[in-house]
Structure formats: structure tokens, C-alpha cells
Coordinates of C-alpha atoms and ligand atoms in Angstrom, one line a residue:
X1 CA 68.1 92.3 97.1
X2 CA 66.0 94.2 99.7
X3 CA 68.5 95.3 102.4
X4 CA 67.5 94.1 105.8
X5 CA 66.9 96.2 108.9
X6 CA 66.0 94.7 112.2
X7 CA 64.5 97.6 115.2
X8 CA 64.9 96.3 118.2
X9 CA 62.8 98.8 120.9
X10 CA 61.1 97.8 124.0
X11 CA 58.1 100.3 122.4
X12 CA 55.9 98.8 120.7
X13 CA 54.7 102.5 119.0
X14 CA 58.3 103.0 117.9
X15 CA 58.9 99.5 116.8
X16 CA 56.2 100.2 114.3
X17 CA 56.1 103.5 113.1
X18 CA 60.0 102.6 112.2
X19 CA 59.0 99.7 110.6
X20 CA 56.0 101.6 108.7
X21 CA 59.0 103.9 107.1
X22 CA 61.5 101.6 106.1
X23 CA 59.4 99.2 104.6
X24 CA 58.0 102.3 102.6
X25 CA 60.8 103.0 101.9
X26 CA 61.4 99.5 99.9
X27 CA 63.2 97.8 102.8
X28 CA 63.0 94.3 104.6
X29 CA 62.3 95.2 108.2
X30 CA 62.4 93.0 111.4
X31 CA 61.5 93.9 114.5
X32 CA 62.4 92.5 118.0
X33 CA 61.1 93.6 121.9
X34 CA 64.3 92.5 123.3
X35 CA 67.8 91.9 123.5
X36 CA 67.9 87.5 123.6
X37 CA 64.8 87.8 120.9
X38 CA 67.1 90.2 118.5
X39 CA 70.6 88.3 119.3
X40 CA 68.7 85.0 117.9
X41 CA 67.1 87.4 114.9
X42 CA 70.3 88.6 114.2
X43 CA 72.1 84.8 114.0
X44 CA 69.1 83.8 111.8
X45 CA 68.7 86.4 109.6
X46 CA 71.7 88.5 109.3
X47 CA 70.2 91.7 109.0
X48 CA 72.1 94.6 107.3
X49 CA 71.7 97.0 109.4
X50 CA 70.3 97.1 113.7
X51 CA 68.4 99.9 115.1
X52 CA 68.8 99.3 118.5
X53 CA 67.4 101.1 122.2
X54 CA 69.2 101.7 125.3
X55 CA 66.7 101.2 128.0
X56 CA 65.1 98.0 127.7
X57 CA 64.1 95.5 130.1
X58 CA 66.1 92.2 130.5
X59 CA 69.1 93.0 128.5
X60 CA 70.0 96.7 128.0
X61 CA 71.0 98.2 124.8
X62 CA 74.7 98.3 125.6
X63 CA 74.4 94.4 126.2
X64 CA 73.8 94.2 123.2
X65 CA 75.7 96.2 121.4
X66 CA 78.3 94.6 122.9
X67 CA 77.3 91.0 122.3
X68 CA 76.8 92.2 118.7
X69 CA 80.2 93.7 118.3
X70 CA 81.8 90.6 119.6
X71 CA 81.1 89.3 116.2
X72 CA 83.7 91.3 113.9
X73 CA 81.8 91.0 110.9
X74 CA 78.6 92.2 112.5
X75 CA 76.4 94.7 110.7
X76 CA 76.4 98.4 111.7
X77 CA 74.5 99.3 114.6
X78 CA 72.5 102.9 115.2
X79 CA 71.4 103.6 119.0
X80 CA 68.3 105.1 119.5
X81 CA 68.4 107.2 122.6
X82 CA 65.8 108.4 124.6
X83 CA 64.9 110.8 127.3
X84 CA 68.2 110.9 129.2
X85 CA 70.0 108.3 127.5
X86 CA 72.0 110.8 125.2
X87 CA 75.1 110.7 127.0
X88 CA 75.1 106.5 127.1
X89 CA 74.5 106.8 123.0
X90 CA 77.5 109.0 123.1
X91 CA 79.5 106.0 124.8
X92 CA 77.6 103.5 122.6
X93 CA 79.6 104.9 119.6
X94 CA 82.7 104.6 121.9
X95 CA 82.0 100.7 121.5
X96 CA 81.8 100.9 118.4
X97 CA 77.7 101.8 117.3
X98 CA 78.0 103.7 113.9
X99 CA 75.8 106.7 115.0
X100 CA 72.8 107.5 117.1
X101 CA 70.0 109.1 116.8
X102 CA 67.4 111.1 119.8
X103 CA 63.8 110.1 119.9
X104 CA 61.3 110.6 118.5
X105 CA 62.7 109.6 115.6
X106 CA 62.2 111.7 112.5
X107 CA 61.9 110.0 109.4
X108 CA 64.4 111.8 106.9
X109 CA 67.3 111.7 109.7
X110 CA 66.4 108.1 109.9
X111 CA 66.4 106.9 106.2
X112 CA 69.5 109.0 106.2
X113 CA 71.6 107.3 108.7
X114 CA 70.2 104.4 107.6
X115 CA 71.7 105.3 103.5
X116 CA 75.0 106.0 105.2
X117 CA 75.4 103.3 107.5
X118 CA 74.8 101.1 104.2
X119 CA 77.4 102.3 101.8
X120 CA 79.6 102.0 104.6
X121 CA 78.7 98.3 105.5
X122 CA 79.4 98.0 101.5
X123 CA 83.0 99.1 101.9
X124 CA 83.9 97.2 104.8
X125 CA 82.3 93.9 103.5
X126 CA 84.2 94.7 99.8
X127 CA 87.4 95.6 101.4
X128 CA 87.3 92.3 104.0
X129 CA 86.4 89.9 101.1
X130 CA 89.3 91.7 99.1
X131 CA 91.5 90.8 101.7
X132 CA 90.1 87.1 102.3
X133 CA 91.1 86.6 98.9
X134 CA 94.6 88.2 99.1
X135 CA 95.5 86.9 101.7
X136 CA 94.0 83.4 100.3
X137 CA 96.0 84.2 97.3
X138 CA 99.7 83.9 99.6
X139 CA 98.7 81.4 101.4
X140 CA 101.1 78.5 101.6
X141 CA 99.4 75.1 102.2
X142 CA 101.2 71.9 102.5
X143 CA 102.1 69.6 105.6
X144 CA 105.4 67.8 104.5
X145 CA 108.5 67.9 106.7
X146 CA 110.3 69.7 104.3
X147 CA 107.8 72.0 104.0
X148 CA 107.5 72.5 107.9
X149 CA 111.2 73.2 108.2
X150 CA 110.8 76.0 106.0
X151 CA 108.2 77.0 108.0
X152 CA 110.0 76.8 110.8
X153 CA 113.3 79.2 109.0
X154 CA 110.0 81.7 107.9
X155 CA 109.2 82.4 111.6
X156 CA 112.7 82.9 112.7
X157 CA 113.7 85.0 110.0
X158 CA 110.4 87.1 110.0
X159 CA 111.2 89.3 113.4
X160 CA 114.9 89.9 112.8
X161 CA 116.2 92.7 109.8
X162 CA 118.0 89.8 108.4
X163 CA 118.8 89.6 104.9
X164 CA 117.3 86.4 103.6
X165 CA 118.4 84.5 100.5
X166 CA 115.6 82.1 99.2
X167 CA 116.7 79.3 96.6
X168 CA 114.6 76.6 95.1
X169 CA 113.4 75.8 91.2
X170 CA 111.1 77.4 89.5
X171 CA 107.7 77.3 90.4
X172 CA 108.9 76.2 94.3
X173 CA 107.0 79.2 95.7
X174 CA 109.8 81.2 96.5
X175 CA 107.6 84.7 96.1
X176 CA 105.5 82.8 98.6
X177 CA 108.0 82.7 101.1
X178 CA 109.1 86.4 100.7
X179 CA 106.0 87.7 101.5
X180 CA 105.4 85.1 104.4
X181 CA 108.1 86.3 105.7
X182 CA 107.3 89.9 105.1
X183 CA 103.7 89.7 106.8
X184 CA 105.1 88.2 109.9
X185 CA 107.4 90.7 110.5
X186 CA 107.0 94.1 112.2
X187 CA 107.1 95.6 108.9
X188 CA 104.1 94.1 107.8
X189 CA 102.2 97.3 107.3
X190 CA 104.6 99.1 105.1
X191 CA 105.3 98.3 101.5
X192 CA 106.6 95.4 99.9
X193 CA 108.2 96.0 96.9
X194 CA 109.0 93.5 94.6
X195 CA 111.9 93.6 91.8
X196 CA 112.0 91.2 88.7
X197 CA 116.2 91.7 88.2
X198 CA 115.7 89.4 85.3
X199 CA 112.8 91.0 83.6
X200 CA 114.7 94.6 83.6
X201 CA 116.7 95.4 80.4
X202 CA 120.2 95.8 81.9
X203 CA 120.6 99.4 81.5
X204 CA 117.4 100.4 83.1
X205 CA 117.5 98.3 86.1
X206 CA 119.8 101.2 88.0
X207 CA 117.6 103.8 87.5
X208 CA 115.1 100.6 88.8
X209 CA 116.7 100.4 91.7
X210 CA 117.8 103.3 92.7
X211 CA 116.0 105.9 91.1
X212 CA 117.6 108.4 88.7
X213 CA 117.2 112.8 88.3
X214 CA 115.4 114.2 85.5
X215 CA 117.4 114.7 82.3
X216 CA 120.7 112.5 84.2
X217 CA 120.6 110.8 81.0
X218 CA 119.2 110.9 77.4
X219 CA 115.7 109.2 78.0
X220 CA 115.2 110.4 81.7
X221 CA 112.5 113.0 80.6
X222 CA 111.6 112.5 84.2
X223 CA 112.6 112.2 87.7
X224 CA 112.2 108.7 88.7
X225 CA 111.9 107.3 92.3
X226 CA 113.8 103.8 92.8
X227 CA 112.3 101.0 94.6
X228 CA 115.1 100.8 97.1
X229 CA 113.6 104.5 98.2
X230 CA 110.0 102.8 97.7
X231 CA 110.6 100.6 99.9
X232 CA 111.6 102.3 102.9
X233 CA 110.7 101.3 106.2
X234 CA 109.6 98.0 104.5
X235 CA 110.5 95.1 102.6
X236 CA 112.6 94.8 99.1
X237 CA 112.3 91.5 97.2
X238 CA 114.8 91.5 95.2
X239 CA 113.8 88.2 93.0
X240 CA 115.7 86.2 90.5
X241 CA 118.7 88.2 92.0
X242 CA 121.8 85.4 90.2
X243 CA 120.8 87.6 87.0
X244 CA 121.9 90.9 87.8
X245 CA 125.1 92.3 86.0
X246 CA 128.1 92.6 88.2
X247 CA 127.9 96.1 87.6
X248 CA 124.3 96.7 89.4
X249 CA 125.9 94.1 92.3
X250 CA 128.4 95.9 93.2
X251 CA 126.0 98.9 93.6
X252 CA 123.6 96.6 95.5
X253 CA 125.9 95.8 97.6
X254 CA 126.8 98.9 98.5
X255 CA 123.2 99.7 99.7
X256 CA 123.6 97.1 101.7
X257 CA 126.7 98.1 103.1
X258 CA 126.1 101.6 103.8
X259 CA 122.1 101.7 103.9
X260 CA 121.4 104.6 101.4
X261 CA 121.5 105.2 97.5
X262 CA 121.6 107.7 95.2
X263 CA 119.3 108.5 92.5
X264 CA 121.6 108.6 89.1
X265 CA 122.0 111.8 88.5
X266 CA 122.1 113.7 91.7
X267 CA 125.2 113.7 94.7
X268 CA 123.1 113.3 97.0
X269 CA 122.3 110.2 99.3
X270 CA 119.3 109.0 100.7
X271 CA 119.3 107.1 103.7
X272 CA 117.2 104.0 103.2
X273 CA 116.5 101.4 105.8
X274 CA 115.2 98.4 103.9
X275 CA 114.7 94.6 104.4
X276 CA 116.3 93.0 101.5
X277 CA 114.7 89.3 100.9
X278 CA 116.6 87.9 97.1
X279 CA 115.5 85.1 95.4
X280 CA 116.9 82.5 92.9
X281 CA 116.6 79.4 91.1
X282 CA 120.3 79.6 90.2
X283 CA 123.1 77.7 91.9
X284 CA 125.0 81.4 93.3
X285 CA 128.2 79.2 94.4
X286 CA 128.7 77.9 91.0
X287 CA 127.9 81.9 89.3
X288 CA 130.3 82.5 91.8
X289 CA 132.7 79.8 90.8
X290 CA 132.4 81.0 87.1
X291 CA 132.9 84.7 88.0
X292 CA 129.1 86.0 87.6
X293 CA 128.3 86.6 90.7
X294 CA 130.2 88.4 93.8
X295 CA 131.1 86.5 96.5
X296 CA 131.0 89.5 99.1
X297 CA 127.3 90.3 98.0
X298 CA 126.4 86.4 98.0
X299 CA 127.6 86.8 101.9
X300 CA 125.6 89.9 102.6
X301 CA 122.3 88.0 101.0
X302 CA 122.5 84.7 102.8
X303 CA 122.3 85.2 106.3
X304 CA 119.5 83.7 106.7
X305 CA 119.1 80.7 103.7
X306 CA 116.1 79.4 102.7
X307 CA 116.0 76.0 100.6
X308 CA 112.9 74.8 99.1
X309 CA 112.7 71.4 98.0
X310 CA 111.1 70.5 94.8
X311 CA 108.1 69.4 94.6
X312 CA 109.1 65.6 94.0
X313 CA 110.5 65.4 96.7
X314 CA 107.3 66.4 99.0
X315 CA 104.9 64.1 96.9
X316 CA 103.0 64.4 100.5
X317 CA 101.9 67.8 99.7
X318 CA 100.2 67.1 96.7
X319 CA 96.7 66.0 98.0
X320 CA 96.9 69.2 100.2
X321 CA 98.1 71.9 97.1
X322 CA 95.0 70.2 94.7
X323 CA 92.4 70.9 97.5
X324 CA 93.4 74.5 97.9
X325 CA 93.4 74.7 94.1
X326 CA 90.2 73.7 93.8
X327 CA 89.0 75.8 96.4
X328 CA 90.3 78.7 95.3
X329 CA 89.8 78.5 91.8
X330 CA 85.9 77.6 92.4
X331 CA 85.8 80.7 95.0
X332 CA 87.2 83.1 92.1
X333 CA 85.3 81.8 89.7
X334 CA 81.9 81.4 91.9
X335 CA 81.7 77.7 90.0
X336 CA 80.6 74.8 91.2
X337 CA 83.3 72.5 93.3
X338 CA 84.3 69.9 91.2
X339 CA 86.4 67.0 93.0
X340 CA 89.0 64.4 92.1
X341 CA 88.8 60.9 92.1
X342 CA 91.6 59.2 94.4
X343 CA 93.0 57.5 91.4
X344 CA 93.2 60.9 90.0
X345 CA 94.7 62.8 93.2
X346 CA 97.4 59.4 92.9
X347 CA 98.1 60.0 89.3
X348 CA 99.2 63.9 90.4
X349 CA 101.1 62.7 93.6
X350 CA 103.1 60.3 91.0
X351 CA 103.8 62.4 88.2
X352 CA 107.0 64.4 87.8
X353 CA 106.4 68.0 88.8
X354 CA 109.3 69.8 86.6
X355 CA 107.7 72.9 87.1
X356 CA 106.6 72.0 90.7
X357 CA 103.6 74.2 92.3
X358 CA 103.3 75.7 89.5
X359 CA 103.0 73.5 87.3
X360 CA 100.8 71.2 89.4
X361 CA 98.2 74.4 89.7
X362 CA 98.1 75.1 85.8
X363 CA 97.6 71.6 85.8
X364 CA 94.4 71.5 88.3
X365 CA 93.3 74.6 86.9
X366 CA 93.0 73.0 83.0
X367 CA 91.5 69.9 84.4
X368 CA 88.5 71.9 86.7
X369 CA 87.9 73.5 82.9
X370 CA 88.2 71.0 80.6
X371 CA 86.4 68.5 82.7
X372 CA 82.2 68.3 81.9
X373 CA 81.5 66.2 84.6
X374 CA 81.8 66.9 88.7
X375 CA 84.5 64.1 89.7
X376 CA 87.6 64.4 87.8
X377 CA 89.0 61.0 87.5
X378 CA 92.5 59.3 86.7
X379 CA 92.2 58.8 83.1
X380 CA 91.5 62.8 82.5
X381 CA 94.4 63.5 84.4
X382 CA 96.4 61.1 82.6
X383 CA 94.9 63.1 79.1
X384 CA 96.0 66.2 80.3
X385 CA 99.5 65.4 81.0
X386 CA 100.1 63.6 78.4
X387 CA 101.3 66.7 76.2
X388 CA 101.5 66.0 72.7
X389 CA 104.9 67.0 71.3
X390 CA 103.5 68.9 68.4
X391 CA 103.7 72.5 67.3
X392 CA 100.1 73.3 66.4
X393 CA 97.8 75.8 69.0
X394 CA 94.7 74.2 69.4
X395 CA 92.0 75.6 66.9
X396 CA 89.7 78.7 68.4
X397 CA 86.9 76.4 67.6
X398 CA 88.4 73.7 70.1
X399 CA 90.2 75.9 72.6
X400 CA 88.1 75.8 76.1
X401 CA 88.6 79.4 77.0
X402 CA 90.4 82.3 76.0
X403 CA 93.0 81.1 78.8
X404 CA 93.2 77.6 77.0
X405 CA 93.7 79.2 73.5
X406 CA 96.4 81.6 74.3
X407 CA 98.5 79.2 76.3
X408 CA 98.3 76.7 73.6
X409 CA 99.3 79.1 71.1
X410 CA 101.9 80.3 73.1
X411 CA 103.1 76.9 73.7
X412 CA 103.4 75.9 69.7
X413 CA 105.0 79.4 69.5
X414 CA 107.7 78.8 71.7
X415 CA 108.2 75.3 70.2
X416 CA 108.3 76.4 66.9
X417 CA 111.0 78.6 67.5
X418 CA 113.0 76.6 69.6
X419 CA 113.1 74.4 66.7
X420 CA 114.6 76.9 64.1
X421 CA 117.0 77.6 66.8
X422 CA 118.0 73.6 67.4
X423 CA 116.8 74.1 71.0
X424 CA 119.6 76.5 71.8
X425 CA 118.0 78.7 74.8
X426 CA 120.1 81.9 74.2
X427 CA 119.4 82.2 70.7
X428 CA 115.5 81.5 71.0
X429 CA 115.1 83.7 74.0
X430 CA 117.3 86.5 72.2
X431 CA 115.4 85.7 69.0
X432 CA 111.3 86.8 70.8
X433 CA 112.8 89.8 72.8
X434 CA 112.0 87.6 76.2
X435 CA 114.7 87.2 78.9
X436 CA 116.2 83.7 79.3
X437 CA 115.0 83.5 82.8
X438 CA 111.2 84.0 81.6
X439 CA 111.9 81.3 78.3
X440 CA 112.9 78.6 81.3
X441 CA 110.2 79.5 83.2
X442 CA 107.6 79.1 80.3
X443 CA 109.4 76.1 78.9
X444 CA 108.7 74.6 82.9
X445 CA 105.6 76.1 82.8
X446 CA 104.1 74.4 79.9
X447 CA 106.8 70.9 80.4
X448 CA 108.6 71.5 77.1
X449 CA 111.3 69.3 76.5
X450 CA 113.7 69.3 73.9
X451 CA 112.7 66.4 71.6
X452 CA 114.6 63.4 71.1
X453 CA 115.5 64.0 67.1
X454 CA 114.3 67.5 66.6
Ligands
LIG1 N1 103.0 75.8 99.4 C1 102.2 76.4 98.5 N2 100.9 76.6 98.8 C2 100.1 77.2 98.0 N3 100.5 77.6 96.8 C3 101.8 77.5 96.4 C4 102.7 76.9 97.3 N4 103.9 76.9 96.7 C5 103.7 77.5 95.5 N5 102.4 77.9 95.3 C6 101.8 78.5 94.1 O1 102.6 78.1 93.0 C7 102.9 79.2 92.1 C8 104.4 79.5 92.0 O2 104.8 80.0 93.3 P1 105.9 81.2 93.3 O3 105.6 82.2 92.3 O4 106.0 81.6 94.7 O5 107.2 80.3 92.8 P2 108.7 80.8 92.6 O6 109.5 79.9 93.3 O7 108.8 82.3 92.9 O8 108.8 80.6 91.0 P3 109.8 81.3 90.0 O9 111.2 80.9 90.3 O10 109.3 80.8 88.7 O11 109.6 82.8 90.1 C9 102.1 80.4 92.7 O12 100.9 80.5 92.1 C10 102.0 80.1 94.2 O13 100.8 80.7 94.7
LIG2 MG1 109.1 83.9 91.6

């Protein structure tokens, strides 16, 4: 697409002989005599980019620009200063203009400026659509009262240093939470780190955490920074914390304690000051009843508790959770909004989420694929969660989309061998190299049940 310029001069000689060069140039160009005719322009037409005079009748250029800048996502804006005016344009970049330039305006400096101001417009645009969607990404949508009281713990906990302990099954949106909590706190703008405990092989997750020397063991070819150190002046998320060894807990909590670490390796210590947010879907008293976990650190941790509910228990939030599905999953994929029937939002609000958000967003995400049509409707939903118990991926031929194929081959994978091992969890998780942790998760993920006489 052409991008648009819009000269806005009192002049009627410079109003042309710009517009003569950008459209020479290959450019759409608009032109206005005034400020109210090039504020109405500029809500109609949403030019790129405004080339805009200071002395003009009725409204003045800084009127304008100020008017314009009002609007946060308004296109650059280059002053064009006359006779006299050069110390105003100076101002006008004050407020926020992107450059100016002294008449008469020579073409090259023109189409320059005009090059640059562009590119730029391109990265601001790019980086506030990127943000849009992150923050779109972490959103947390739902209205139940459950829901609003852990609203309510997020902004209390998010001003205070407070360690926070967040509990709730899988899929409950406990990384959700952390990083709520983390953007509404005054460390918002430093680094949030996050730490898997239960995805690190046990004798790596030190040298994980807190960093290790080069050559301070047979492996460490080189010096490694831990994410404690990462994470200074910000957040830690330390998440599915119930499956860390007691041996890395009783280091942990000694960070905690004393507020710096030190790299394996080396004597000296690092003063750290970190916000510690832990996750887990495990029941810590009962670890802590069976001697996995430490008390002492299970105290440091919960100062602040978080609960979240299941998502059975909130069946009010499922209308809500579908709607931002859909929306998001359309604006990522630039498709067209497909909608669901009422019969078909009832059918989700009634089923048993095992594998709560998550679950219920896989779930929206395979029925905005699979169905042709625009309305989803109660009787697709009902095909779609009626899993059949059997072992066999779909066939490429039949698979939707690459998505679709791997998760049904990963699905009659994971049954498959929970079947040679007579369902026994360890032994199947041990058996594929995954951590148990990740084999509940997928086994929630994709509502595998052990079955009945297999
Ligand atoms: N209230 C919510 N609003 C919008 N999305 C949500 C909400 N709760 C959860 N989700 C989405 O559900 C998915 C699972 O959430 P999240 O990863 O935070 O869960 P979790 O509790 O950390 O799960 P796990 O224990 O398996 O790590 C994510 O895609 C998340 O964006
Ligand atoms: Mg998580």
C-alpha cells in the first residue's frame, strides 16, 4: 500500500508543490488549509505521516500538534517552519513533532524526513501490536467470585516484596497469576524470570539456580549465570516448586534467608534482591507430612497464599474464557470469527474441566479448526469431547493441521505406553525420558484416563 501523507499549510503554493513531490514520488498525498479541515482528514483517513505549518489562521500549528498528540497512536508529525517560526519548531519537537524542517522546502531533505519518519512509524506500530498481543496473551478474563477474590489477593500482594505461594491444578492459570502479580508491582520493568523446578534434571537445576564457575565441575566448560542473579531487582517464578529435591530446598531457602547465592564453584557471594513467586499443583502440607518437602521453606513461600479454584467450580467463567478464546485465536490467526451456539457455550459450561483453562482452550481451539461452518453448535462440541479411548493417531490424510496430527499422535503415544506399563505413572514417565510432572500435565491436557480393563 501507498503510504499516506497529509500537508497541512495555510499556502496554497507550498501545499502544492509538496504534494507535486510526494505523489512523484509514488505516495498518497492529502492536503488541508487548516487546522479543524486536517483534524477531520486525519480521523477519516489516517494518514501515515502529517506535514504540518505553524502560522496559520484559525488554529495554529501547535494546536494542532497538540490535538494530534493527544491521540497516542497518532502518526508522526514534521513542522514546517517559516520565516521566524524556527525557534517555535524547536518547541514543537518538545511536544513531541518528529522533526522539522525551514522553508522553502527542498525536495531531497523532504522525501528524506519523510523515509525516516516512516521506518520509525513502522517500529512503533510493530512494537505496540507486539505488546497488544503480549499483554493479550496474560490476560486473565473471568468474572466469578472465586475468581475476583483472587483478584483481589493479586492486588495486595503485587506492591509488597512478599513471597507468594500459588496453588491450584493444573491448567488453573497459576503462571497467570505470577506474572499479574509481577506487572502490578514496582518491579514491573525488570525481568521476570521463570524456573520450571520439574523440567530440570536434578543435578543441573543448582547450577540453574544459582549459577556455577567455569570448569567447578566435569561438564561446566563454561561459566554459567543462575537465574536467581538474572533476576535481580525483579521477579523469580519459581514454578512447580513441590518437585524440588530437598537438597536444592535447603539451598533455596537459604537465598531466601540471607538474600544472596553463590555460583558453584566460586566462594564468593552475590547479593541478590529478588521477589520469589512459587508455584504448585501439589498438596505442600501432605509433601511435608511424608518428608518431601521442608516445612521451614514451605513457611518462607506462603506468606502470601494464593488458591485457585478449579475450573468446576467457577462454571460461571466459562462463557467469559470461550469469548476471549475465540478472540484471540481469530486475532492470531487473522481468521474469520466463528461463534458458538448457546447450546454449545452450555455443553462447555457443563462438562468436567479436568484439565481446567487449559483444557477448555485446547478444546475451543480444536473446535474453531475442525468446524467448516461459522456457528459452532452443541452437537460439535459434544464430538469433540467425546474422546475415543483408542490408541491410533489420526491418519495425516485426516489430521486437520499439523497441530491436530502431532497432538493426536502424541496422544496414542502416551496411551500406548501407559498401557505396556499397566498405567503405572513412574514407570511410563521414566520409560519416554519426560518428568512425571509434564506426563500429568499431558495426561490432563489431552483427558486420558486410565481405562476400566486395560
Ligand atoms: N482466567 C484466565 N483467563 C484467560 N486465560 C486463562 C485463565 N486461566 C488460565 N488461562 C489460560 O490457560 C492456560 C493454562 O494457564 P497456566 O499456564 O497459567 O496454568 P498453570 O496453573 O500454570 O498450569 P500448570 O500447573 O499445568 O503449569 C494458559 O494458556 C492460560 O493463558
Ligand atoms: Mg504453569
Amino acid at each position: 500500500m501507498k503510504p499516506r501523507v497529509l500537508i497541512i499549510d495555510d499556502e496554497e503554493a507550498i501545499r502544492s508543490s509538496l504534494k507535486m513531490i510526494f505523489e512523484y514520488e509514488g505516495y498518497d498525498c492529502l492536503v488541508a488549509a487548516n487546522g479543524p479541515a486536517a483534524m477531520k482528514m486525519v480521523e477519516k483517513d489516517s494518514p501515515d505521516l502529517i506535514f504540518l505549518d505553524i502560522k496559520m489562521p484559525q488554529m495554529d500549528g501547535m494546536e494542532v500538534l497538540k490535538r494530534l498528540k493527544a491521540d497516542e497512536s497518532s502518526p508522526p508529525v514534521v513542522i514546517l517552519s517559516g520565516h521566524g517560526t524556527v525557534k517555535t519548531a524547536v518547541e514543537a519537537t518538545k511536544l513531541g513533532a518528529y522533526d522539522f524542517i525551514e522553508k522553502p522546502p527542498e525536495s531531497e531533505r523532504i522525501l528524506l524526513v519523510a523515509r525516516n519518519a516512516l521506518s520509525q512509524k513502522r517500529l512503533t506500530d510493530e512494537n505496540r501490536r507486539l505488546k497488544l498481543t503480549f499483554d493479550e496473551r496474560y490476560r486473565m478474563v473471568g468474572q466469578s467470585a472465586a475468581l475476583e477474590r483472587v483478584w483481589d489477593a493479586v492486588k495486595r500482594a503485587a506492591p509488597t516484596n512478599a513471597t507468594v505461594l500459588i496453588t491450584g491444578e493444573s491448567g488453573v492459570g497459576k503462571e497467570l497469576v505470577a506474572r499479574a502479580i509481577h506487572r502490578n508491582s514496582l518491579r514491573r520493568d525488570e525481568a521476570f524470570v521463570q524456573v520450571n523446578c520439574a523440567a530440570i534434571p536434578e543435578d543441573l537445576i543448582e547450577s540453574e539456580l544459582f549459577g556455577h564457575e567455569k570448569g567447578s565441575f566435569t561438564g561446566a566448560t563454561e561459566k554459567q549465570v543462575g537465574k536467581f542473579e538474572l533476576a535481580h531487582k525483579g521477579t523469580i517464578f519459581l514454578d512447580e516448586v513441590g518437585d524440588m529435591s530437598l537438597k536444592t530446598q535447603a539451598k533455596v531457602l537459604r537465598v531466601l534467608q540471607e538474600g544472596e547465592v553463590e555460583r558453584i564453584g566460586s566462594q564468593r557471594t552475590i547479593e541478590v534482591d529478588v521477589r520469589v513467586i512459587a508455584a504448585t499443583n501439589k498438596n505442600l502440607e501432605e509433601s511435608i507430612e511424608r518428608g518431601d518437602f521442608r516445612e521451614d521453606l514451605y513457611f518462607r513461600l506462603s506468606v502470601i497464599p494464593i488458591g485457585i479454584p478449579p475450573l468446576r467450580e467457577r462454571p460461571e467463567d466459562v462463557e467469559t474464557l470461550v469469548q476471549h478464546f475465540v478472540n484471540r485465536f481469530s486475532a492470531e490467526n487473522n481468521a474469520h470469527r466463528k461463534t458458538f451456539a448457546p447450546a454449545a457455550v452450555d455443553a462447555l459450561k457443563r462438562h468436567v474441566w479436568r484439565g481446567n483453562v487449559r483444557e477448555l482452550r485446547n478444546t475451543v481451539e480444536r473446535l474453531l479448526i475442525m468446524v467448516e461452518g461459522d456457528e459452532i453448535g452443541a452437537d460439535d462440541v459434544a464430538e469433540v469431547l467425546r474422546r475415543p479411548g483408542d490408541a491410533k493417531p489420526a491418519s495425516p490424510e485426516a489430521a486437520a493441521s499439523l497441530k491436530d496430527f502431532k497432538e493426536s499422535a502424541e496422544r496414542a503415544f502416551l496411551v500406548q505406553k501407559l498401557r505396556d506399563s499397566r498405567w503405572n505413572i513412574s514407570a511410563t514417565a521414566a520409560a519416554i525420558g519426560t518428568p512425571r510432572s509434564n506426563l500429568y500435565k499431558k495426561l490432563e491436557q489431552y483427558g486420558i484416563t486410565q481405562e476400566k480393563d486395560g
